[in-house]
Amino acid sequence: MYKIVRAGAPPSYLVGTLHLGDERVKLPRVVEPLLGEVRLVLLELDPKQMDGSPATAKRVARDLAESDPSRRAKALLSPTDFLALGNWMKERNLPARMLDGKLSALVLLLDGQDGSREADRGAGLDAQLAELSASRNLPVGGLETIVETVRALDDVPPQVLAEVLMRMMATRDQHLRIRERTVQYYEAGDDGGLYAWMRQPSYLSETPPLGLPPAFLEAILERRTAIFAARALPELDKGGVLIAVGAAHLAGPHGLVELLGRGGFNVRRLGR
């Protein structure tokens, strides 16, 4: 949790979240009272994208369609791997039509379906914060849409995205370990540790070591973090904003804390 200050404007705040529906994961205690000090809450994802309506789902599905067959999973994976991927999706109760969608969307969808169903209880932190804000009649906005999240990966070579899919599938028995360690970093308030661990060559699997390709990490973390900073700056100039994004976007040389500091703001860590 961070306080963002610049002369001439009310203070703003920055909090890291986890995109997990895990009942153990709570917003920092300081967040709720701070809602009385701000005029606007900005989440990572536009809350209108989370309304669950058929119209929204249909529009997003249309935007995530892949028109180039050579960039689809079937063209990039071996027949055996493609069959295994389809079976994995079936295990996760994911629609088979997603196999014909953007490869980047498939990666993000499966990354959010870790199979730890016993831990998936309670609303994620973004939903909790949106609900708290609504109860106080605070307007809630977003720094990106679902489609923009997926399109952030469009410059990643499709072969790299296919490799990410294969690595995720090969290490799916490690997802509970990844979840538990992620929660540990979050509960300790160790944004830097979480960021560094995600970049380790043993992130997905320790034995044998297997991590995420640098090109994928650059797109999913650094590139999107820069967009978050650019979109938040106009509101931060006015002050009185609470920004909530994934904790991995806060730390590092290209993290939000560093980028906002370069933008002329004094960013100071608060207690949880």
XYZ file of C-alpha atoms in Angstrom:
272
model
C 0.000 0.000 0.000
C 1.429 3.364 -1.033
C 0.588 7.040 -0.585
C 1.072 9.234 -3.661
C 1.697 12.923 -3.044
C 2.453 15.982 -5.144
C 2.174 19.617 -4.098
C -1.111 21.261 -4.965
C -3.272 18.126 -5.040
C -4.915 15.902 -2.403
C -3.068 12.651 -1.722
C -3.819 9.526 -3.739
C -3.158 5.893 -2.920
C -1.895 2.753 -4.644
C -2.705 -0.780 -3.530
C -1.638 -4.118 -4.977
C -4.213 -6.864 -5.442
C -4.281 -10.534 -6.350
C -6.622 -11.873 -9.011
C -7.537 -14.907 -6.905
C -10.869 -15.916 -5.435
C -9.202 -17.097 -2.222
C -10.911 -16.423 1.111
C -7.530 -16.028 2.837
C -6.609 -13.042 0.683
C -7.855 -9.770 2.159
C -7.470 -6.142 1.221
C -5.038 -4.290 3.513
C -6.912 -2.981 6.555
C -6.017 0.613 5.721
C -7.969 0.503 2.438
C -11.509 0.781 3.792
C -10.976 3.973 5.844
C -9.081 5.538 2.924
C -12.184 5.243 0.770
C -13.533 8.168 2.772
C -10.640 10.322 1.542
C -10.818 9.722 -2.211
C -13.164 10.810 -4.996
C -12.441 7.968 -7.442
C -11.322 4.323 -7.476
C -9.421 2.986 -10.482
C -9.180 -0.796 -10.835
C -6.909 -2.654 -13.224
C -9.873 -3.891 -15.249
C -12.796 -1.741 -16.291
C -15.598 -2.875 -13.927
C -18.119 -2.717 -16.773
C -16.270 -5.742 -18.140
C -17.214 -7.718 -15.032
C -20.978 -7.322 -15.225
C -21.451 -10.905 -16.425
C -24.155 -9.914 -18.904
C -24.680 -11.952 -22.104
C -24.209 -8.784 -24.178
C -20.790 -8.113 -22.633
C -19.744 -11.758 -23.027
C -20.823 -11.756 -26.680
C -18.971 -8.524 -27.441
C -15.775 -9.729 -25.754
C -15.948 -13.103 -27.548
C -16.257 -11.293 -30.892
C -13.282 -9.050 -30.122
C -11.134 -12.025 -29.112
C -11.760 -14.078 -32.243
C -8.644 -15.017 -34.219
C -9.101 -14.400 -37.948
C -5.715 -15.842 -38.953
C -5.808 -19.674 -38.798
C -1.990 -19.805 -38.749
C -2.011 -18.102 -35.324
C -4.447 -20.536 -33.717
C -3.501 -23.318 -31.333
C -4.281 -26.045 -33.869
C -1.720 -24.674 -36.329
C 1.021 -24.156 -33.755
C 0.777 -27.323 -31.663
C 1.371 -30.923 -32.604
C -1.814 -33.034 -32.960
C -0.975 -34.773 -29.679
C -0.459 -31.508 -27.813
C -3.592 -29.982 -29.327
C -5.650 -32.979 -28.175
C -4.117 -32.721 -24.685
C -4.928 -29.004 -24.582
C -8.542 -29.698 -25.514
C -8.793 -32.291 -22.748
C -7.299 -29.867 -20.222
C -9.846 -27.237 -21.195
C -12.615 -29.799 -20.802
C -11.338 -30.554 -17.281
C -11.627 -26.841 -16.527
C -15.138 -26.640 -18.004
C -13.924 -24.131 -20.594
C -15.696 -23.902 -23.962
C -13.998 -25.752 -26.819
C -14.672 -22.784 -29.138
C -11.902 -20.917 -27.303
C -9.437 -23.133 -29.160
C -10.216 -21.080 -32.276
C -9.775 -17.757 -30.481
C -6.693 -15.653 -29.922
C -3.843 -17.673 -28.472
C -3.160 -14.846 -26.011
C -6.741 -15.075 -24.710
C -6.336 -18.826 -24.244
C -3.124 -18.322 -22.243
C -4.747 -15.758 -19.962
C -7.891 -17.817 -19.523
C -6.029 -20.978 -18.541
C -3.661 -19.014 -16.312
C -6.708 -17.878 -14.359
C -8.038 -21.446 -14.100
C -5.485 -23.081 -11.813
C -7.636 -26.003 -10.795
C -7.438 -25.243 -7.077
C -11.163 -25.345 -6.689
C -10.956 -25.919 -2.953
C -9.316 -22.504 -2.580
C -11.669 -20.654 -4.917
C -14.052 -19.313 -2.325
C -14.933 -15.665 -1.854
C -14.711 -12.746 -4.223
C -11.379 -11.593 -5.650
C -9.873 -8.389 -4.283
C -10.933 -6.336 -7.305
C -14.556 -7.380 -6.836
C -14.327 -6.734 -3.084
C -12.998 -3.227 -3.683
C -15.601 -2.487 -6.357
C -18.349 -3.573 -3.950
C -16.946 -1.481 -1.087
C -16.666 1.551 -3.357
C -20.232 1.153 -4.627
C -21.509 0.981 -1.042
C -19.978 4.429 -0.522
C -21.280 5.793 -3.837
C -17.727 6.182 -5.107
C -17.284 6.094 -8.880
C -15.166 3.167 -10.076
C -13.206 3.159 -13.332
C -10.689 0.885 -15.013
C -7.215 1.232 -16.491
C -7.821 -1.309 -19.265
C -10.444 -3.608 -20.775
C -10.338 -7.388 -21.184
C -9.684 -6.949 -24.892
C -6.778 -4.574 -24.200
C -5.292 -7.090 -21.776
C -5.288 -9.716 -24.507
C -4.042 -7.332 -27.183
C -1.072 -6.422 -25.018
C 0.225 -9.872 -26.025
C -0.362 -9.394 -29.754
C 3.292 -8.503 -30.360
C 4.496 -11.675 -28.655
C 5.359 -14.198 -31.387
C 2.656 -16.889 -31.594
C 5.326 -19.566 -31.205
C 6.223 -18.059 -27.815
C 2.556 -18.031 -26.735
C 2.244 -21.656 -27.829
C 5.310 -22.472 -25.730
C 3.753 -20.718 -22.723
C 0.637 -22.867 -23.158
C 2.713 -26.033 -23.277
C 4.717 -25.052 -20.208
C 1.535 -24.236 -18.287
C -0.012 -27.537 -19.273
C 3.133 -29.514 -18.425
C 3.263 -27.943 -14.950
C -0.442 -27.872 -14.120
C 0.224 -30.081 -11.094
C 2.325 -27.180 -9.741
C -0.494 -24.641 -9.702
C -1.344 -25.147 -6.047
C 2.322 -24.529 -5.134
C 2.286 -21.346 -7.237
C -0.941 -20.176 -5.629
C 0.347 -20.788 -2.103
C 3.607 -18.959 -2.675
C 1.798 -16.069 -4.353
C -0.476 -15.726 -1.328
C 2.553 -15.820 0.991
C 4.231 -12.948 -0.840
C 1.002 -10.958 -0.821
C 0.265 -11.467 2.868
C 3.840 -10.384 3.656
C 3.380 -7.227 1.561
C 6.424 -8.262 -0.485
C 5.626 -6.823 -3.925
C 9.304 -6.905 -4.903
C 9.645 -10.555 -3.933
C 6.562 -11.491 -5.964
C 7.831 -9.601 -9.016
C 11.297 -11.175 -8.792
C 9.923 -14.693 -8.252
C 7.662 -14.484 -11.309
C 10.780 -13.828 -13.404
C 12.689 -16.792 -12.015
C 13.439 -19.740 -14.357
C 11.872 -21.990 -11.705
C 8.564 -20.085 -11.397
C 6.384 -22.744 -13.043
C 8.365 -25.731 -11.833
C 11.329 -26.151 -9.508
C 12.273 -29.675 -10.647
C 13.036 -29.488 -13.472
C 13.314 -25.677 -13.503
C 10.792 -24.083 -15.835
C 9.736 -20.449 -16.060
C 7.914 -18.012 -18.328
C 9.639 -16.633 -21.455
C 11.014 -13.071 -21.072
C 9.050 -11.836 -24.112
C 5.812 -12.949 -22.483
C 6.685 -11.374 -19.126
C 7.658 -8.082 -20.732
C 4.284 -7.884 -22.477
C 2.109 -9.011 -19.578
C 3.915 -6.953 -16.935
C 6.090 -4.054 -18.123
C 4.113 -3.081 -21.214
C 0.785 -3.048 -19.404
C 2.259 -1.287 -16.356
C 3.395 1.583 -18.596
C -0.168 1.865 -19.929
C -1.578 1.888 -16.396
C 0.765 4.718 -15.422
C -0.070 6.815 -18.488
C -3.814 6.429 -17.947
C -3.632 7.103 -14.206
C -1.551 10.289 -14.447
C -4.375 12.686 -15.448
C -6.427 11.590 -12.432
C -3.417 11.630 -10.117
C -2.760 15.213 -11.171
C -6.168 16.060 -9.669
C -5.513 13.894 -6.595
C -7.910 11.925 -4.429
C -7.629 8.626 -6.320
C -7.248 5.051 -5.081
C -5.551 2.869 -7.709
C -5.707 -0.920 -7.370
C -3.710 -3.161 -9.718
C -2.077 -6.572 -9.516
C 0.747 -6.541 -6.960
C 3.300 -7.694 -9.561
C 2.838 -4.348 -11.370
C 4.090 -2.308 -8.410
C 7.752 -3.264 -8.008
C 10.814 -3.391 -10.227
C 12.569 -0.824 -12.435
C 9.483 -0.521 -14.643
C 6.884 -0.892 -11.890
C 4.207 1.656 -11.038
C 6.031 2.922 -7.944
C 9.097 3.748 -10.029
C 7.126 5.181 -12.965
C 5.037 7.465 -10.765
C 8.194 8.630 -8.996
C 9.677 9.573 -12.357
C 6.441 11.415 -13.085
C 7.098 13.822 -10.235
C 5.099 12.150 -7.461
C 6.374 11.272 -4.001
C 5.394 7.614 -3.506
C 5.683 6.363 0.065
C 4.857 2.912 1.434
C 2.200 2.676 4.140
C 1.555 -0.115 6.615
C -1.032 -2.788 5.832
